PDB file of C-alpha atoms in Angstrom:
ATOM      1  CA  ARG A  20       0.243  -0.020  -0.246  1.00 44.00           C
ATOM      2  CA  MET A  21       0.920   3.577  -0.283  1.00 37.00           C
ATOM      3  CA  GLY A  22       1.626   5.321   2.857  1.00 39.00           C
ATOM      4  CA  MET A  23       4.196   5.428   5.625  1.00 39.00           C
ATOM      5  CA  LYS A  24       4.977   2.088   7.445  1.00 41.00           C
ATOM      6  CA  TYR A  25       3.656   2.667  10.933  1.00 44.00           C
ATOM      7  CA  GLN A  26       6.759   3.369  13.545  1.00 46.00           C
ATOM      8  CA  PHE A  27       7.497   3.185  17.152  1.00 42.00           C
ATOM      9  CA  GLY A  28       9.003   5.302  20.147  1.00 42.00           C
ATOM     10  CA  THR A  29      11.437   7.907  19.364  1.00 40.00           C
ATOM     11  CA  ILE A  30      13.276   6.654  16.443  1.00 39.00           C
ATOM     12  CA  GLY A  31       9.906   6.084  14.654  1.00 43.00           C
ATOM     13  CA  PHE A  32       9.237   9.577  15.510  1.00 41.00           C
ATOM     14  CA  LEU A  33      12.320  11.004  13.515  1.00 45.00           C
ATOM     15  CA  ILE A  34      11.899   8.645  10.713  1.00 41.00           C
ATOM     16  CA  ALA A  35       8.412  10.147  10.478  1.00 43.00           C
ATOM     17  CA  LEU A  36       9.398  13.335  10.364  1.00 44.00           C
ATOM     18  CA  SER A  37      12.329  12.503   7.937  1.00 42.00           C
ATOM     19  CA  CYS A  38       9.481  11.065   5.443  1.00 46.00           C
ATOM     20  CA  GLY A  39       7.555  13.984   5.904  1.00 46.00           C
ATOM     21  CA  ALA A  40       4.553  12.957   8.139  1.00 48.00           C
ATOM     22  CA  ARG A  41       4.024  16.553   9.289  1.00 45.00           C
ATOM     23  CA  ALA A  42       0.982  17.747   7.344  1.00 47.00           C
ATOM     24  CA  ASP A  43       0.136  21.228   7.630  1.00 88.00           C
ATOM     25  CA  THR A  44      -3.272  20.851   6.879  1.00 98.00           C
ATOM     26  CA  ILE A  45      -5.882  18.117   7.406  1.00 98.00           C
ATOM     27  CA  LEU A  46      -9.339  17.781   6.657  1.00 98.00           C
ATOM     28  CA  PHE A  47     -11.937  15.274   8.326  1.00 99.00           C
ATOM     29  CA  VAL A  48     -15.094  14.676   6.048  1.00 99.00           C
ATOM     30  CA  GLY A  49     -17.650  12.988   8.044  1.00 98.00           C
ATOM     31  CA  ASN A  50     -20.705  12.595  10.158  1.00 98.00           C
ATOM     32  CA  SER A  51     -21.852  11.763  13.593  1.00 98.00           C
ATOM     33  CA  PHE A  52     -19.239   9.082  13.683  1.00 99.00           C
ATOM     34  CA  THR A  53     -16.848  11.795  13.085  1.00 99.00           C
ATOM     35  CA  PHE A  54     -18.502  14.936  15.327  1.00 98.00           C
ATOM     36  CA  GLY A  55     -18.763  13.114  18.251  1.00 98.00           C
ATOM     37  CA  GLU A  56     -22.647  12.677  18.996  1.00 98.00           C
ATOM     38  CA  LEU A  57     -24.321  11.845  22.115  1.00 98.00           C
ATOM     39  CA  ALA A  58     -20.411  12.092  23.743  1.00 98.00           C
ATOM     40  CA  THR A  59     -18.342  15.334  25.535  1.00 98.00           C
ATOM     41  CA  ALA A  60     -16.356  14.870  22.463  1.00 98.00           C
ATOM     42  CA  LYS A  61     -18.838  16.337  20.266  1.00 98.00           C
ATOM     43  CA  TYR A  62     -17.750  20.050  21.254  1.00 98.00           C
ATOM     44  CA  TYR A  63     -14.597  19.230  23.191  1.00 98.00           C
ATOM     45  CA  HIS A  64     -11.824  21.985  22.092  1.00 98.00           C
ATOM     46  CA  ALA A  65     -14.157  23.267  19.479  1.00 98.00           C
ATOM     47  CA  ASP A  66     -12.043  26.498  19.225  1.00 97.00           C
ATOM     48  CA  GLU A  67      -8.926  24.643  18.390  1.00 97.00           C
ATOM     49  CA  VAL A  68     -10.109  23.001  15.139  1.00 98.00           C
ATOM     50  CA  ARG A  69     -11.895  25.116  12.076  1.00 98.00           C
ATOM     51  CA  ASP A  70     -15.190  23.689  11.561  1.00 98.00           C
ATOM     52  CA  LEU A  71     -15.997  25.085   7.703  1.00 98.00           C
ATOM     53  CA  ASN A  72     -19.841  24.603   7.969  1.00 97.00           C
ATOM     54  CA  PRO A  73     -21.250  27.359   9.856  1.00 96.00           C
ATOM     55  CA  PRO A  74     -22.015  27.478  13.939  1.00 97.00           C
ATOM     56  CA  ASN A  75     -25.408  26.021  15.098  1.00 95.00           C
ATOM     57  CA  GLU A  76     -28.285  27.833  16.372  1.00 93.00           C
ATOM     58  CA  ARG A  77     -26.479  27.795  19.661  1.00 94.00           C
ATOM     59  CA  ASN A  78     -23.411  29.497  17.843  1.00 96.00           C
ATOM     60  CA  GLN A  79     -21.504  26.366  18.600  1.00 97.00           C
ATOM     61  CA  THR A  80     -18.852  24.621  16.124  1.00 98.00           C
ATOM     62  CA  ILE A  81     -17.632  21.292  16.600  1.00 98.00           C
ATOM     63  CA  GLY A  82     -14.837  19.856  17.796  1.00 98.00           C
ATOM     64  CA  GLY A  83     -15.302  15.903  17.716  1.00 98.00           C
ATOM     65  CA  VAL A  84     -12.943  13.483  17.138  1.00 99.00           C
ATOM     66  CA  PRO A  85     -10.845  16.118  14.833  1.00 99.00           C
ATOM     67  CA  ALA A  86     -10.143  18.246  18.173  1.00 99.00           C
ATOM     68  CA  ILE A  87      -8.935  15.141  19.887  1.00 99.00           C
ATOM     69  CA  PHE A  88      -6.546  14.318  16.730  1.00 98.00           C
ATOM     70  CA  LYS A  89      -5.338  18.099  17.169  1.00 98.00           C
ATOM     71  CA  GLU A  90      -4.345  17.965  21.032  1.00 98.00           C
ATOM     72  CA  PHE A  91      -2.761  14.300  20.540  1.00 98.00           C
ATOM     73  CA  THR A  92      -0.377  15.959  18.197  1.00 98.00           C
ATOM     74  CA  ARG A  93       0.252  18.920  20.029  1.00 97.00           C
ATOM     75  CA  GLU A  94       1.321  16.432  22.887  1.00 98.00           C
ATOM     76  CA  ALA A  95       3.495  14.908  20.305  1.00 97.00           C
ATOM     77  CA  ASN A  96       4.752  18.426  19.526  1.00 96.00           C
ATOM     78  CA  LEU A  97       3.985  18.038  15.752  1.00 96.00           C
ATOM     79  CA  SER A  98       1.892  21.030  14.069  1.00 96.00           C
ATOM     80  CA  TYR A  99      -1.326  20.427  12.258  1.00 97.00           C
ATOM     81  CA  ASP A 100      -4.209  22.751  10.994  1.00 97.00           C
ATOM     82  CA  VAL A 101      -7.228  20.730  11.786  1.00 98.00           C
ATOM     83  CA  ASN A 102     -10.166  21.352   9.804  1.00 98.00           C
ATOM     84  CA  LEU A 103     -13.436  19.484   9.454  1.00 98.00           C
ATOM     85  CA  GLU A 104     -16.763  19.004   7.671  1.00 98.00           C
ATOM     86  CA  THR A 105     -19.084  17.212   8.904  1.00 98.00           C
ATOM     87  CA  VAL A 106     -23.208  16.568   8.590  1.00 98.00           C
ATOM     88  CA  GLY A 107     -25.269  13.909  10.801  1.00 98.00           C
ATOM     89  CA  GLY A 108     -26.606  10.681   9.094  1.00 98.00           C
ATOM     90  CA  LYS A 109     -24.555  11.557   5.866  1.00 98.00           C
ATOM     91  CA  GLY A 110     -22.292   9.408   3.587  1.00 98.00           C
ATOM     92  CA  LEU A 111     -19.345  11.035   1.061  1.00 98.00           C
ATOM     93  CA  ASP A 112     -22.090  11.133  -1.893  1.00 98.00           C
ATOM     94  CA  PHE A 113     -23.733  13.879   0.057  1.00 98.00           C
ATOM     95  CA  HIS A 114     -20.540  15.809   1.059  1.00 98.00           C
ATOM     96  CA  TYR A 115     -19.226  15.528  -2.608  1.00 98.00           C
ATOM     97  CA  THR A 116     -22.360  16.698  -4.243  1.00 98.00           C
ATOM     98  CA  GLU A 117     -23.509  19.172  -1.524  1.00 98.00           C
ATOM     99  CA  LYS A 118     -20.215  20.616   0.136  1.00 98.00           C
ATOM    100  CA  LEU A 119     -17.344  20.394  -2.720  1.00 98.00           C
ATOM    101  CA  PRO A 120     -16.968  24.022  -2.744  1.00 97.00           C
ATOM    102  CA  LEU A 121     -15.932  23.874   0.975  1.00 97.00           C
ATOM    103  CA  LEU A 122     -13.359  21.082   0.418  1.00 98.00           C
ATOM    104  CA  ASP A 123     -12.207  22.078  -3.039  1.00 97.00           C
ATOM    105  CA  LYS A 124      -8.758  23.293  -1.665  1.00 97.00           C
ATOM    106  CA  PRO A 125      -4.977  21.681  -1.673  1.00 98.00           C
ATOM    107  CA  TRP A 126      -5.185  19.872   1.724  1.00 98.00           C
ATOM    108  CA  ASP A 127      -2.032  17.818   2.545  1.00 97.00           C
ATOM    109  CA  VAL A 128      -4.021  14.894   4.469  1.00 98.00           C
ATOM    110  CA  VAL A 129      -7.610  14.200   4.173  1.00 98.00           C
ATOM    111  CA  VAL A 130     -10.104  11.833   6.121  1.00 99.00           C
ATOM    112  CA  LEU A 131     -12.766  10.589   4.812  1.00 99.00           C
ATOM    113  CA  GLN A 132     -15.854   8.671   6.548  1.00 99.00           C
ATOM    114  CA  SER A 133     -19.132   7.694   4.995  1.00 98.00           C
ATOM    115  CA  TYR A 134     -22.594   6.404   6.163  1.00 98.00           C
ATOM    116  CA  SER A 135     -22.154   3.748   9.155  1.00 98.00           C
ATOM    117  CA  THR A 136     -23.507   0.952   7.016  1.00 98.00           C
ATOM    118  CA  LEU A 137     -21.885   2.154   3.827  1.00 98.00           C
ATOM    119  CA  ASP A 138     -24.947   2.668   1.830  1.00 98.00           C
ATOM    120  CA  GLU A 139     -28.154   3.571   3.864  1.00 97.00           C
ATOM    121  CA  ASP A 140     -30.229   2.047   1.432  1.00 98.00           C
ATOM    122  CA  LYS A 141     -28.252  -1.001   0.815  1.00 98.00           C
ATOM    123  CA  PRO A 142     -26.389  -1.830   4.099  1.00 98.00           C
ATOM    124  CA  GLY A 143     -23.137  -3.731   3.420  1.00 98.00           C
ATOM    125  CA  ASN A 144     -22.939  -2.914  -0.415  1.00 98.00           C
ATOM    126  CA  PRO A 145     -19.667  -0.951  -1.063  1.00 98.00           C
ATOM    127  CA  GLY A 146     -20.859   0.413  -4.574  1.00 98.00           C
ATOM    128  CA  LEU A 147     -21.836   4.024  -3.591  1.00 98.00           C
ATOM    129  CA  LEU A 148     -18.966   4.526  -1.496  1.00 98.00           C
ATOM    130  CA  SER A 149     -16.398   3.234  -4.160  1.00 98.00           C
ATOM    131  CA  GLU A 150     -18.198   5.436  -6.642  1.00 98.00           C
ATOM    132  CA  TYR A 151     -17.751   8.998  -4.394  1.00 98.00           C
ATOM    133  CA  THR A 152     -13.904   7.842  -3.113  1.00 98.00           C
ATOM    134  CA  ARG A 153     -13.013   7.772  -6.539  1.00 98.00           C
ATOM    135  CA  LYS A 154     -14.493  11.283  -7.002  1.00 98.00           C
ATOM    136  CA  PHE A 155     -12.709  12.654  -4.161  1.00 98.00           C
ATOM    137  CA  ASP A 156      -9.640  11.004  -4.996  1.00 98.00           C
ATOM    138  CA  MET A 157      -9.619  12.825  -8.502  1.00 98.00           C
ATOM    139  CA  ALA A 158     -10.818  16.136  -6.831  1.00 98.00           C
ATOM    140  CA  LEU A 159      -8.378  16.341  -4.216  1.00 98.00           C
ATOM    141  CA  HIS A 160      -5.534  15.070  -6.120  1.00 98.00           C
ATOM    142  CA  ALA A 161      -6.387  17.828  -9.041  1.00 98.00           C
ATOM    143  CA  ARG A 162      -5.698  20.553  -6.206  1.00 98.00           C
ATOM    144  CA  ASN A 163      -2.849  19.039  -4.365  1.00 98.00           C
ATOM    145  CA  PRO A 164      -0.931  15.810  -6.376  1.00 98.00           C
ATOM    146  CA  LYS A 165       0.606  15.044  -2.986  1.00 97.00           C
ATOM    147  CA  VAL A 166      -2.232  14.598  -0.812  1.00 98.00           C
ATOM    148  CA  LYS A 167      -2.578  11.741   1.550  1.00 98.00           C
ATOM    149  CA  ILE A 168      -6.247  10.301   1.629  1.00 98.00           C
ATOM    150  CA  TYR A 169      -7.341   8.033   4.519  1.00 98.00           C
ATOM    151  CA  LEU A 170     -10.839   6.492   4.429  1.00 99.00           C
ATOM    152  CA  ASN A 171     -11.764   5.474   8.034  1.00 99.00           C
ATOM    153  CA  ALA A 172     -13.702   2.589   8.525  1.00 99.00           C
ATOM    154  CA  THR A 173     -16.138   2.591  11.591  1.00 99.00           C
ATOM    155  CA  TRP A 174     -17.376   0.230  14.006  1.00 99.00           C
ATOM    156  CA  SER A 175     -20.229  -2.363  14.227  1.00 99.00           C
ATOM    157  CA  ARG A 176     -23.521  -0.800  15.749  1.00 99.00           C
ATOM    158  CA  ALA A 177     -24.794  -3.011  18.282  1.00 98.00           C
ATOM    159  CA  ASP A 178     -28.491  -2.030  17.653  1.00 98.00           C
ATOM    160  CA  MET A 179     -28.154  -3.425  14.124  1.00 98.00           C
ATOM    161  CA  THR A 180     -26.684  -6.547  15.552  1.00 98.00           C
ATOM    162  CA  TYR A 181     -28.694  -7.558  19.189  1.00 98.00           C
ATOM    163  CA  THR A 182     -31.922  -6.305  17.836  1.00 97.00           C
ATOM    164  CA  PRO A 183     -34.423  -7.999  15.344  1.00 97.00           C
ATOM    165  CA  ASP A 184     -35.015  -7.683  11.984  1.00 98.00           C
ATOM    166  CA  THR A 185     -31.848  -5.260  11.383  1.00 98.00           C
ATOM    167  CA  PRO A 186     -29.126  -5.907   8.709  1.00 97.00           C
ATOM    168  CA  TRP A 187     -26.432  -7.897  11.097  1.00 98.00           C
ATOM    169  CA  SER A 188     -29.213  -9.541  13.479  1.00 98.00           C
ATOM    170  CA  GLY A 189     -28.080 -12.531  14.603  1.00 96.00           C
ATOM    171  CA  LYS A 190     -24.588 -12.239  13.796  1.00 98.00           C
ATOM    172  CA  PRO A 191     -21.376 -11.854  15.769  1.00 98.00           C
ATOM    173  CA  ILE A 192     -20.902  -8.208  17.006  1.00 99.00           C
ATOM    174  CA  THR A 193     -17.879  -8.375  15.277  1.00 99.00           C
ATOM    175  CA  GLN A 194     -19.115  -9.288  11.520  1.00 98.00           C
ATOM    176  CA  MET A 195     -20.561  -5.449  10.771  1.00 99.00           C
ATOM    177  CA  ALA A 196     -17.131  -3.876  11.822  1.00 99.00           C
ATOM    178  CA  GLN A 197     -15.585  -6.548   9.478  1.00 99.00           C
ATOM    179  CA  ASP A 198     -17.902  -6.146   6.877  1.00 98.00           C
ATOM    180  CA  ILE A 199     -17.468  -2.482   6.788  1.00 99.00           C
ATOM    181  CA  ALA A 200     -13.582  -2.915   6.683  1.00 98.00           C
ATOM    182  CA  ALA A 201     -14.000  -4.684   3.377  1.00 98.00           C
ATOM    183  CA  GLY A 202     -16.144  -2.028   1.991  1.00 98.00           C
ATOM    184  CA  TYR A 203     -13.508   0.211   2.626  1.00 99.00           C
ATOM    185  CA  GLU A 204     -10.954  -2.123   1.070  1.00 98.00           C
ATOM    186  CA  THR A 205     -12.966  -2.131  -1.994  1.00 98.00           C
ATOM    187  CA  ALA A 206     -13.346   1.348  -2.309  1.00 98.00           C
ATOM    188  CA  ARG A 207      -9.244   1.888  -1.817  1.00 98.00           C
ATOM    189  CA  LYS A 208      -8.707  -0.795  -4.437  1.00 98.00           C
ATOM    190  CA  ALA A 209     -10.641   1.020  -6.565  1.00 97.00           C
ATOM    191  CA  SER A 210      -8.997   4.498  -6.346  1.00 98.00           C
ATOM    192  CA  PRO A 211      -5.410   4.309  -6.941  1.00 94.00           C
ATOM    193  CA  GLY A 212      -4.911   7.903  -5.273  1.00 98.00           C
ATOM    194  CA  ILE A 213      -5.909   6.531  -1.721  1.00 98.00           C
ATOM    195  CA  THR A 214      -3.191   6.230   0.705  1.00 98.00           C
ATOM    196  CA  ASP A 215      -4.743   3.770   3.248  1.00 98.00           C
ATOM    197  CA  VAL A 216      -7.829   2.695   5.548  1.00 98.00           C
ATOM    198  CA  ILE A 217      -8.160   2.907   9.150  1.00 99.00           C
ATOM    199  CA  PRO A 218      -9.744   0.175  10.646  1.00 98.00           C
ATOM    200  CA  VAL A 219     -11.521   1.666  13.539  1.00 99.00           C
ATOM    201  CA  GLY A 220     -14.028  -0.650  13.489  1.00 99.00           C
ATOM    202  CA  LEU A 221     -11.233  -3.576  13.342  1.00 99.00           C
ATOM    203  CA  ALA A 222      -9.695  -2.089  16.704  1.00 99.00           C
ATOM    204  CA  TRP A 223     -13.177  -2.090  18.637  1.00 99.00           C
ATOM    205  CA  ASN A 224     -13.336  -5.930  17.797  1.00 99.00           C
ATOM    206  CA  ARG A 225      -9.787  -6.199  18.862  1.00 99.00           C
ATOM    207  CA  ALA A 226     -10.981  -4.393  22.311  1.00 99.00           C
ATOM    208  CA  PHE A 227     -13.809  -6.588  22.994  1.00 99.00           C
ATOM    209  CA  ALA A 228     -11.349  -9.578  22.018  1.00 98.00           C
ATOM    210  CA  ALA A 229      -8.653  -8.247  24.834  1.00 98.00           C
ATOM    211  CA  GLY A 230     -11.547  -7.949  27.327  1.00 98.00           C
ATOM    212  CA  VAL A 231     -11.023  -4.192  27.453  1.00 99.00           C
ATOM    213  CA  ALA A 232     -14.450  -3.308  26.469  1.00 99.00           C
ATOM    214  CA  ASP A 233     -17.669  -4.737  26.831  1.00 99.00           C
ATOM    215  CA  PRO A 234     -19.337  -6.400  23.360  1.00 98.00           C
ATOM    216  CA  ASN A 235     -22.955  -6.004  24.326  1.00 98.00           C
ATOM    217  CA  PRO A 236     -23.976  -3.223  25.973  1.00 98.00           C
ATOM    218  CA  TYR A 237     -27.889  -4.723  25.740  1.00 98.00           C
ATOM    219  CA  ASP A 238     -26.803  -6.967  29.037  1.00 98.00           C
ATOM    220  CA  GLY A 239     -24.623  -4.679  30.939  1.00 97.00           C
ATOM    221  CA  ILE A 240     -21.209  -3.669  31.183  1.00 98.00           C
ATOM    222  CA  ALA A 241     -18.851  -6.398  32.940  1.00 98.00           C
ATOM    223  CA  ALA A 242     -16.695  -4.708  35.724  1.00 98.00           C
ATOM    224  CA  GLY A 243     -13.301  -3.652  34.281  1.00 98.00           C
ATOM    225  CA  LYS A 244     -14.655  -3.072  30.814  1.00 98.00           C
ATOM    226  CA  VAL A 245     -15.706   0.006  28.758  1.00 98.00           C
ATOM    227  CA  ASN A 246     -18.797   0.467  26.823  1.00 99.00           C
ATOM    228  CA  LEU A 247     -17.106   1.978  23.270  1.00 99.00           C
ATOM    229  CA  TRP A 248     -20.847   2.774  22.584  1.00 99.00           C
ATOM    230  CA  ALA A 249     -22.947   5.665  23.343  1.00 98.00           C
ATOM    231  CA  ASP A 250     -26.363   5.264  25.301  1.00 98.00           C
ATOM    232  CA  ASP A 251     -28.202   4.547  21.789  1.00 98.00           C
ATOM    233  CA  SER A 252     -25.847   1.444  21.300  1.00 98.00           C
ATOM    234  CA  TYR A 253     -25.491   3.144  17.709  1.00 98.00           C
ATOM    235  CA  HIS A 254     -22.917   6.318  18.192  1.00 99.00           C
ATOM    236  CA  ALA A 255     -19.589   6.110  20.158  1.00 99.00           C
ATOM    237  CA  SER A 256     -18.908   6.995  23.655  1.00 99.00           C
ATOM    238  CA  ASP A 257     -16.140   9.089  24.820  1.00 99.00           C
ATOM    239  CA  PHE A 258     -14.210   5.505  24.914  1.00 99.00           C
ATOM    240  CA  GLY A 259     -15.406   4.666  21.367  1.00 99.00           C
ATOM    241  CA  TYR A 260     -14.349   8.376  20.311  1.00 99.00           C
ATOM    242  CA  TYR A 261     -10.855   8.123  21.962  1.00 99.00           C
ATOM    243  CA  LEU A 262      -9.927   4.736  20.365  1.00 99.00           C
ATOM    244  CA  GLU A 263     -10.954   6.280  16.885  1.00 99.00           C
ATOM    245  CA  ALA A 264      -9.102   9.419  17.332  1.00 99.00           C
ATOM    246  CA  LEU A 265      -5.977   7.164  18.595  1.00 99.00           C
ATOM    247  CA  MET A 266      -6.150   4.823  15.526  1.00 99.00           C
ATOM    248  CA  ILE A 267      -6.151   8.323  13.133  1.00 99.00           C
ATOM    249  CA  PHE A 268      -3.462   9.396  15.036  1.00 98.00           C
ATOM    250  CA  GLY A 269      -1.453   6.492  14.191  1.00 98.00           C
ATOM    251  CA  LYS A 270      -2.124   6.156  10.658  1.00 98.00           C
ATOM    252  CA  VAL A 271      -1.481   9.643   9.751  1.00 97.00           C
ATOM    253  CA  THR A 272       1.401  10.390  12.054  1.00 97.00           C
ATOM    254  CA  GLY A 273       3.056   7.239  11.894  1.00 98.00           C
ATOM    255  CA  LEU A 274       3.560   7.405  15.423  1.00 98.00           C
ATOM    256  CA  ASP A 275       2.878   5.015  18.583  1.00 98.00           C
ATOM    257  CA  PRO A 276      -0.422   5.673  20.518  1.00 98.00           C
ATOM    258  CA  LEU A 277       1.445   4.523  23.358  1.00 98.00           C
ATOM    259  CA  SER A 278       3.737   7.049  22.839  1.00 98.00           C
ATOM    260  CA  LEU A 279       1.171   9.464  24.265  1.00 98.00           C
ATOM    261  CA  GLY A 280       1.181   7.899  27.955  1.00 98.00           C
ATOM    262  CA  PRO A 281      -1.117   7.068  30.629  1.00 98.00           C
ATOM    263  CA  LYS A 282      -1.378  11.012  31.889  1.00 98.00           C
ATOM    264  CA  GLU A 283      -2.544  11.474  27.926  1.00 99.00           C
ATOM    265  CA  ARG A 284      -4.513  15.181  28.437  1.00 98.00           C
ATOM    266  CA  VAL A 285      -7.635  14.206  26.583  1.00 99.00           C
ATOM    267  CA  ALA A 286      -8.404  10.946  28.342  1.00 99.00           C
ATOM    268  CA  ARG A 287      -7.505  12.962  31.701  1.00 98.00           C
ATOM    269  CA  ASP A 288     -10.132  15.285  30.718  1.00 98.00           C
ATOM    270  CA  PHE A 289     -12.922  12.736  29.860  1.00 98.00           C
ATOM    271  CA  GLY A 290     -11.962  10.986  33.232  1.00 98.00           C
ATOM    272  CA  PHE A 291     -10.544   8.275  31.864  1.00 98.00           C
ATOM    273  CA  SER A 292      -8.406   6.220  34.473  1.00 98.00           C
ATOM    274  CA  ARG A 293      -4.976   5.579  33.860  1.00 98.00           C
ATOM    275  CA  ARG A 294      -5.392   2.041  33.148  1.00 98.00           C
ATOM    276  CA  GLN A 295      -8.700   2.441  30.888  1.00 98.00           C
ATOM    277  CA  THR A 296      -5.938   4.963  28.806  1.00 99.00           C
ATOM    278  CA  THR A 297      -3.324   2.778  28.349  1.00 99.00           C
ATOM    279  CA  ALA A 298      -5.350  -0.213  27.779  1.00 99.00           C
ATOM    280  CA  LEU A 299      -6.990   1.752  24.637  1.00 99.00           C
ATOM    281  CA  GLN A 300      -3.819   2.868  23.522  1.00 99.00           C
ATOM    282  CA  GLN A 301      -2.578  -0.648  23.460  1.00 99.00           C
ATOM    283  CA  VAL A 302      -5.352  -1.549  21.357  1.00 99.00           C
ATOM    284  CA  ALA A 303      -4.693   1.159  19.182  1.00 99.00           C
ATOM    285  CA  HIS A 304      -0.861  -0.174  19.091  1.00 99.00           C
ATOM    286  CA  ASP A 305      -1.846  -3.711  18.439  1.00 99.00           C
ATOM    287  CA  GLU A 306      -4.261  -3.154  15.978  1.00 99.00           C
ATOM    288  CA  LEU A 307      -1.805  -0.691  13.816  1.00 98.00           C
ATOM    289  CA  ALA A 308       0.615  -2.930  14.291  1.00 98.00           C
ATOM    290  CA  ALA A 309      -1.287  -5.522  12.928  1.00 98.00           C
ATOM    291  CA  GLN A 310      -1.805  -3.623   9.694  1.00 93.00           C
ATOM    292  CA  LYS A 311       2.214  -3.417   8.895  1.00 86.00           C
TER     293      LYS A 311
END
């Protein structure tokens, strides 16, 4: 694949810098899974990132996962100008057809996240994602031939797995994330300009397997485990968005999420224990290492 190999520790930091991993500008395009719906993350440090959409009726702009990423990079002594364009419940088709004038700039890095089931009308079908990934690939590379574009493959929805008459009903909780990851891989392979896929949903699966997160929010959360979902068992909790941001941080910068350490500031602000913080960083570390 294109893109930098995943690096570790101080040596990794120096290699990352020498390979030009430090981008001046990064754009996040997505929906509520990017902007942190139903969690503290939604408005976290919103004044430190640039929301390309106008403020809401309360004069608020979004922080979300982009702001968490921004804080991680500051802690790692990296400098990123972080921008986001997000609309709830929308896929890349909407952002391309309705928002392209906002996005048509020479970005250094772009992270694209589409609808949670790939296609609202055809759950699990990567056709629409592939079509608009190609369109973004062409448009973004026309403005900057060196842009690095990442696809953010999201997580299994518990509400579509444990409840009847839903697309993944009766299947293992890990299956939807695997299907979503496969769909994003299909889109990547169809667009040669895409740098890589960020397997956020597979990191969630790893958190379940490692005993860090409870895989079923409907039967209670086991002692010592975190709930990666929000109360609707659809969106993420702060734990889930934190893990998402760790994965993006690791992929985009090439740095080891464990380098952020147990005293990491976002985790502290969200009220995580040091044990929880380290466990989530370890999951991201392990999943990113598995992708090498």
